[in-house]
Short mmCIF file of C-alpha atoms in Angstrom, two decimals:
data_model
loop_
_atom_site.label_atom_id
_atom_site.label_comp_id
_atom_site.label_asym_id
_atom_site.label_seq_id
_atom_site.Cartn_x
_atom_site.Cartn_y
_atom_site.Cartn_z
CA UNK A 113 13.61 -7.41 11.20
CA UNK A 114 10.90 -5.11 10.35
CA UNK A 115 9.83 -3.35 13.46
CA UNK A 116 7.81 -0.84 15.15
CA UNK A 117 8.59 2.55 14.06
CA UNK A 118 8.39 5.69 15.10
CA UNK A 119 5.75 8.30 13.80
CA UNK A 120 7.22 10.37 11.00
CA UNK A 121 5.83 13.28 9.17
CA UNK A 122 4.75 12.68 5.66
CA UNK A 123 4.65 14.62 2.54
CA UNK A 124 2.24 13.88 0.09
CA UNK A 125 2.26 15.82 -3.24
CA UNK A 126 -0.23 15.25 -5.92
CA UNK A 127 0.07 15.97 -9.43
CA UNK A 128 -0.87 19.04 -11.39
CA UNK A 129 -4.20 17.49 -12.55
CA UNK A 130 -4.96 18.49 -8.42
CA UNK A 131 -4.09 22.21 -8.88
CA UNK A 132 -6.89 23.34 -7.44
CA UNK A 133 -7.88 22.94 -3.47
CA UNK A 134 -9.61 20.31 -2.51
CA UNK A 135 -11.44 18.90 1.00
CA UNK A 136 -9.01 16.00 2.31
CA UNK A 137 -11.95 13.43 1.24
CA UNK A 138 -11.63 14.48 -2.74
CA UNK A 139 -7.73 14.23 -2.41
CA UNK A 140 -7.81 11.03 -0.77
CA UNK A 141 -10.64 9.39 -3.35
CA UNK A 142 -9.06 11.29 -6.29
CA UNK A 143 -7.01 8.01 -7.39
CA UNK A 144 -7.51 5.33 -9.36
CA UNK A 145 -11.00 4.93 -8.39
CA UNK A 146 -11.83 8.51 -9.62
CA UNK A 147 -10.22 7.96 -12.76
CA UNK A 148 -12.10 4.85 -13.34
CA UNK A 149 -15.53 6.38 -12.43
CA UNK A 150 -14.78 8.95 -14.85
CA UNK A 151 -13.31 6.62 -17.36
CA UNK A 152 -11.28 9.14 -18.54
CA UNK A 153 -9.78 9.59 -22.00
CA UNK A 154 -12.32 11.84 -22.91
CA UNK A 155 -11.32 14.37 -19.65
CA UNK A 156 -8.12 15.58 -19.10
CA UNK A 157 -7.58 13.20 -16.17
CA UNK A 158 -5.20 10.87 -17.94
CA UNK A 159 -2.21 10.77 -15.66
CA UNK A 160 -2.03 10.99 -12.04
CA UNK A 161 1.26 11.32 -10.01
CA UNK A 162 1.00 10.68 -6.17
CA UNK A 163 4.23 11.01 -4.16
CA UNK A 164 4.78 10.63 -0.52
CA UNK A 165 8.04 11.40 1.58
CA UNK A 166 8.63 10.78 5.19
CA UNK A 167 11.86 11.38 7.23
CA UNK A 168 13.38 11.68 10.53
CA UNK A 169 16.92 12.92 11.40
CA UNK A 170 18.36 13.22 15.23
CA UNK A 171 21.93 14.08 15.91
CA UNK A 172 23.72 14.16 19.86
CA UNK A 173 22.55 12.06 22.23
CA UNK A 174 20.50 10.06 19.52
CA UNK A 175 21.57 9.35 16.33
CA UNK A 176 18.92 8.01 13.80
CA UNK A 177 18.46 8.60 10.47
CA UNK A 178 14.83 7.19 8.97
CA UNK A 179 13.47 8.09 5.38
CA UNK A 180 10.16 5.99 3.64
CA UNK A 181 8.57 6.81 0.31
CA UNK A 182 5.50 6.15 -2.04
CA UNK A 183 5.32 6.97 -5.35
CA UNK A 184 2.36 5.95 -7.29
CA UNK A 185 1.82 6.39 -11.29
CA UNK A 186 -1.76 6.09 -12.87
CA UNK A 187 -2.47 6.09 -16.27
CA UNK A 188 -5.79 5.63 -18.33
CA UNK A 189 -4.37 4.73 -21.87
CA UNK A 190 -7.69 4.42 -23.34
CA UNK A 191 -11.04 3.82 -22.36
CA UNK A 192 -11.85 1.39 -19.40
CA UNK A 193 -8.26 0.54 -19.13
CA UNK A 194 -6.06 2.16 -16.10
CA UNK A 195 -2.44 1.39 -15.45
CA UNK A 196 -0.94 1.86 -11.91
CA UNK A 197 2.47 1.56 -11.16
CA UNK A 198 3.92 1.92 -7.79
CA UNK A 199 7.43 1.87 -5.64
CA UNK A 200 7.89 1.56 -2.04
CA UNK A 201 10.96 2.05 -0.24
CA UNK A 202 12.03 2.46 3.64
CA UNK A 203 15.46 2.86 5.44
CA UNK A 204 16.53 3.46 8.55
CA UNK A 205 20.03 3.82 10.56
CA UNK A 206 20.95 3.99 14.02
CA UNK A 207 24.08 4.60 15.39
CA UNK A 208 25.59 3.87 11.85
CA UNK A 209 23.65 0.25 12.19
CA UNK A 210 21.23 -0.47 9.64
CA UNK A 211 17.65 -1.31 10.84
CA UNK A 212 15.29 -1.09 8.59
CA UNK A 213 15.94 -1.62 4.75
CA UNK A 214 13.01 -2.44 2.10
CA UNK A 215 11.85 -1.87 -1.11
CA UNK A 216 9.08 -2.85 -4.02
CA UNK A 217 7.96 -2.08 -7.15
CA UNK A 218 5.05 -2.92 -8.55
CA UNK A 219 2.85 -2.95 -12.01
CA UNK A 220 -1.13 -3.24 -12.33
CA UNK A 221 -3.38 -3.12 -15.18
CA UNK A 222 -7.58 -3.21 -14.97
CA UNK A 223 -10.04 -3.71 -17.40
CA UNK A 224 -13.35 -2.49 -16.40
CA UNK A 225 -15.95 -4.15 -18.20
CA UNK A 226 -18.46 -1.54 -16.08
CA UNK A 227 -17.82 1.34 -13.22
CA UNK A 228 -18.47 -1.17 -10.79
CA UNK A 229 -16.60 -4.04 -12.33
CA UNK A 230 -13.39 -4.77 -12.95
CA UNK A 231 -10.90 -7.50 -14.28
CA UNK A 232 -7.00 -6.90 -13.50
CA UNK A 233 -3.17 -8.42 -13.27
CA UNK A 234 -0.56 -7.16 -11.26
CA UNK A 235 2.98 -7.93 -10.65
CA UNK A 236 5.55 -7.45 -7.87
CA UNK A 237 9.08 -7.60 -7.04
CA UNK A 238 10.13 -6.48 -3.65
CA UNK A 239 12.87 -6.97 -0.79
CA UNK A 240 12.90 -6.89 2.65
CA UNK A 241 16.06 -8.74 4.39
CA UNK A 242 15.16 -7.88 7.93
CA UNK A 243 12.01 -10.16 7.25
CA UNK A 244 14.24 -12.97 6.03
CA UNK A 245 13.22 -11.94 2.41
CA UNK A 246 16.05 -11.65 -0.14
CA UNK A 247 13.57 -11.50 -2.97
CA UNK A 248 9.48 -12.13 -3.88
CA UNK A 249 8.78 -12.28 -7.63
CA UNK A 250 4.59 -12.34 -6.98
CA UNK A 251 1.65 -12.11 -9.60
CA UNK A 252 -2.17 -11.73 -8.98
CA UNK A 253 -5.27 -12.37 -11.24
CA UNK A 254 -8.54 -11.07 -10.25
CA UNK A 255 -11.66 -9.07 -10.12
CA UNK A 256 -13.20 -5.90 -8.03
CA UNK A 257 -16.58 -4.45 -7.77
CA UNK A 258 -17.87 -1.74 -6.25
CA UNK A 259 -19.95 -2.75 -3.53
CA UNK A 260 -21.14 0.10 -2.39
CA UNK A 261 -20.69 4.27 -2.94
CA UNK A 262 -22.80 7.28 -1.85
CA UNK A 263 -21.71 10.96 -2.14
CA UNK A 264 -23.20 14.27 -0.78
CA UNK A 265 -26.21 15.50 -1.77
CA UNK A 266 -25.26 18.89 -2.36
CA UNK A 267 -22.25 18.34 -3.96
CA UNK A 268 -22.11 15.19 -6.11
CA UNK A 269 -18.02 14.69 -6.80
CA UNK A 270 -17.68 14.57 -3.12
CA UNK A 271 -18.07 10.84 -2.03
CA UNK A 272 -19.25 9.89 1.48
CA UNK A 273 -18.91 6.26 1.75
CA UNK A 274 -16.78 3.62 -0.94
CA UNK A 275 -17.00 0.04 -0.27
CA UNK A 276 -14.47 -2.08 -3.03
CA UNK A 277 -13.97 -5.28 -2.77
CA UNK A 278 -11.20 -7.75 -4.87
CA UNK A 279 -11.07 -11.58 -4.99
CA UNK A 280 -8.56 -13.17 -6.94
CA UNK A 281 -5.32 -15.80 -7.24
CA UNK A 282 -1.98 -14.88 -5.81
CA UNK A 283 1.11 -16.39 -7.03
CA UNK A 284 4.84 -16.12 -5.63
CA UNK A 285 8.58 -17.47 -5.41
CA UNK A 286 10.27 -15.89 -2.21
CA UNK A 287 14.38 -16.25 -1.92
CA UNK A 288 15.40 -16.42 1.45
CA UNK A 289 18.22 -14.35 3.45
CA UNK A 290 19.51 -14.53 6.71
CA UNK A 291 18.63 -11.48 8.74
CA UNK A 292 21.12 -9.34 9.54
CA UNK A 293 20.52 -9.45 13.52
CA UNK A 294 20.13 -12.93 12.93
CA UNK A 295 22.38 -15.23 15.82
CA UNK A 296 25.63 -16.02 14.51
CA UNK A 297 25.11 -19.76 14.20
CA UNK A 298 21.63 -19.31 12.79
CA UNK A 299 21.04 -21.58 9.36
CA UNK A 300 18.66 -21.42 6.96
CA UNK A 301 16.16 -24.18 7.00
CA UNK A 302 15.09 -23.56 3.28
CA UNK A 303 16.55 -21.52 0.49
CA UNK A 304 13.14 -20.72 -0.77
CA UNK A 305 9.31 -21.42 -1.66
CA UNK A 306 6.25 -21.57 -4.00
CA UNK A 307 3.14 -20.06 -2.90
CA UNK A 308 0.30 -20.68 -4.47
CA UNK A 309 -2.89 -18.57 -2.93
CA UNK A 310 -6.51 -16.94 -3.06
CA UNK A 311 -6.22 -13.65 -2.34
CA UNK A 312 -9.45 -11.00 -0.94
CA UNK A 313 -9.21 -7.64 -0.27
CA UNK A 314 -11.87 -4.70 0.90
CA UNK A 315 -11.15 -1.27 1.04
CA UNK A 316 -13.99 1.30 2.82
CA UNK A 317 -13.20 4.93 2.53
CA UNK A 318 -15.95 7.46 4.93
CA UNK A 319 -16.03 11.00 4.85
CA UNK A 320 -16.84 12.32 8.72
CA UNK A 321 -17.48 15.48 7.34
CA UNK A 322 -16.72 17.35 3.93
CA UNK A 323 -13.32 18.29 5.30
CA UNK A 324 -12.65 15.02 6.96
CA UNK A 325 -11.99 11.27 5.99
CA UNK A 326 -11.34 7.77 7.58
CA UNK A 327 -10.78 4.87 5.86
CA UNK A 328 -9.62 1.10 6.07
CA UNK A 329 -7.96 -0.88 4.18
CA UNK A 330 -7.65 -5.15 4.79
CA UNK A 331 -5.98 -7.94 2.30
CA UNK A 332 -5.97 -11.63 3.12
CA UNK A 333 -3.74 -13.88 1.56
CA UNK A 334 -4.12 -17.68 2.03
CA UNK A 335 -1.29 -20.52 0.79
CA UNK A 336 -2.43 -23.51 -0.83
CA UNK A 337 0.86 -25.51 -0.73
CA UNK A 338 1.26 -24.88 3.04
CA UNK A 339 -1.90 -24.19 4.52
CA UNK A 340 -0.17 -22.37 7.40
CA UNK A 341 0.82 -19.59 5.77
CA UNK A 342 -1.39 -17.12 5.81
CA UNK A 343 -0.91 -13.16 5.33
CA UNK A 344 -3.17 -10.16 6.53
CA UNK A 345 -2.38 -6.60 5.55
CA UNK A 346 -4.50 -4.46 7.17
CA UNK A 347 -4.47 -0.13 7.51
CA UNK A 348 -6.51 2.47 9.52
CA UNK A 349 -6.35 6.23 8.68
CA UNK A 350 -7.97 9.14 9.74
CA UNK A 351 -7.26 12.53 7.61
CA UNK A 352 -8.68 16.09 8.01
CA UNK A 353 -8.16 19.65 6.40
CA UNK A 354 -6.48 21.96 7.81
CA UNK A 355 -6.30 24.44 5.44
CA UNK A 356 -7.02 25.20 1.72
CA UNK A 357 -5.13 22.19 -0.35
CA UNK A 358 -3.49 21.11 3.39
CA UNK A 359 -4.27 18.04 5.54
CA UNK A 360 -3.25 15.87 8.15
CA UNK A 361 -3.33 12.19 8.00
CA UNK A 362 -2.44 9.64 10.43
CA UNK A 363 -1.82 5.93 9.51
CA UNK A 364 -1.75 2.66 11.42
CA UNK A 365 -0.86 0.00 9.55
CA UNK A 366 -0.22 -4.26 10.52
CA UNK A 367 1.22 -6.98 8.84
CA UNK A 368 0.60 -10.30 10.14
CA UNK A 369 2.65 -13.10 8.55
CA UNK A 370 2.06 -16.52 10.25
CA UNK A 371 4.52 -18.47 8.68
CA UNK A 372 7.56 -16.17 8.12
CA UNK A 373 9.87 -16.92 5.33
CA UNK A 374 12.66 -17.94 7.88
CA UNK A 375 11.94 -19.50 11.34
CA UNK A 376 14.26 -17.86 13.09
CA UNK A 377 14.33 -15.77 16.77
CA UNK A 378 14.52 -12.45 15.85
CA UNK A 379 11.42 -12.93 13.28
CA UNK A 380 8.45 -11.78 14.32
CA UNK A 381 4.73 -12.55 13.02
CA UNK A 382 3.55 -9.03 13.36
CA UNK A 383 5.01 -5.80 11.84
CA UNK A 384 3.55 -2.24 12.76
CA UNK A 385 3.58 0.86 11.37
CA UNK A 386 2.59 4.17 12.30
CA UNK A 387 2.97 7.39 10.56
CA UNK A 388 1.91 10.94 10.87
CA UNK A 389 1.47 12.55 7.56
CA UNK A 390 0.80 16.09 5.86
CA UNK A 391 -1.14 16.03 2.41
CA UNK A 392 -0.17 18.94 0.26
CA UNK A 393 -2.83 19.36 -3.15
CA UNK A 394 -0.78 21.37 -5.69
#
């Protein structure tokens, strides 16, 4: 069962292309979107590495270990093409009992028709036994559109508002497993399912000031095979610079799955995750 986790300190390290100190707004936006806006092999920004690590350790009356990581590699191999590889992992143990263990690996390719419009294909493999998911193989096809973008009047490379929309198709095969915390007499109703769905997503960023940023990400997936299977992923964050090259970031995420893989009392439809993070530009 995915569960509400305590706030953890997250360290995000940007690649060498970000060697100069930047306001937090630029730290947040100089990812795939900015690589695309520059449409870069003619610039030096053809490779970006973003690593995120959070950990917590308690010993004594409380015995808990927690670690989560998120690594992204963004490559611009040619004009109008962007490749993004992403790996995520979460592990937690409390009093010698594993309470969270999940990971995912994904690849996405964007082909930009213009600076605002692109088509993309993506694939992912994921595992989360505490959510009843032994393995998920999924793929996406769709289009993305930069619906709105404004920049600071005095500093043109500082984005003040950005809204990006995505629409497309989603397909997956999910293999199920009983969660480790299931009842001893629990059995699987089915071993797997196939999903053919529509997917829509929106990503919004707003600069509160030249050193503070807030953003919202929402993803909606509607299955056509089992119409009760609706998935909504959402997150809200606030980030603010505290010193040259350093920023604090607070992120709240919510995952809702109306038809969990296993119909078992131990599984909840909603998962929440709250992280407090430190963003570092090197």
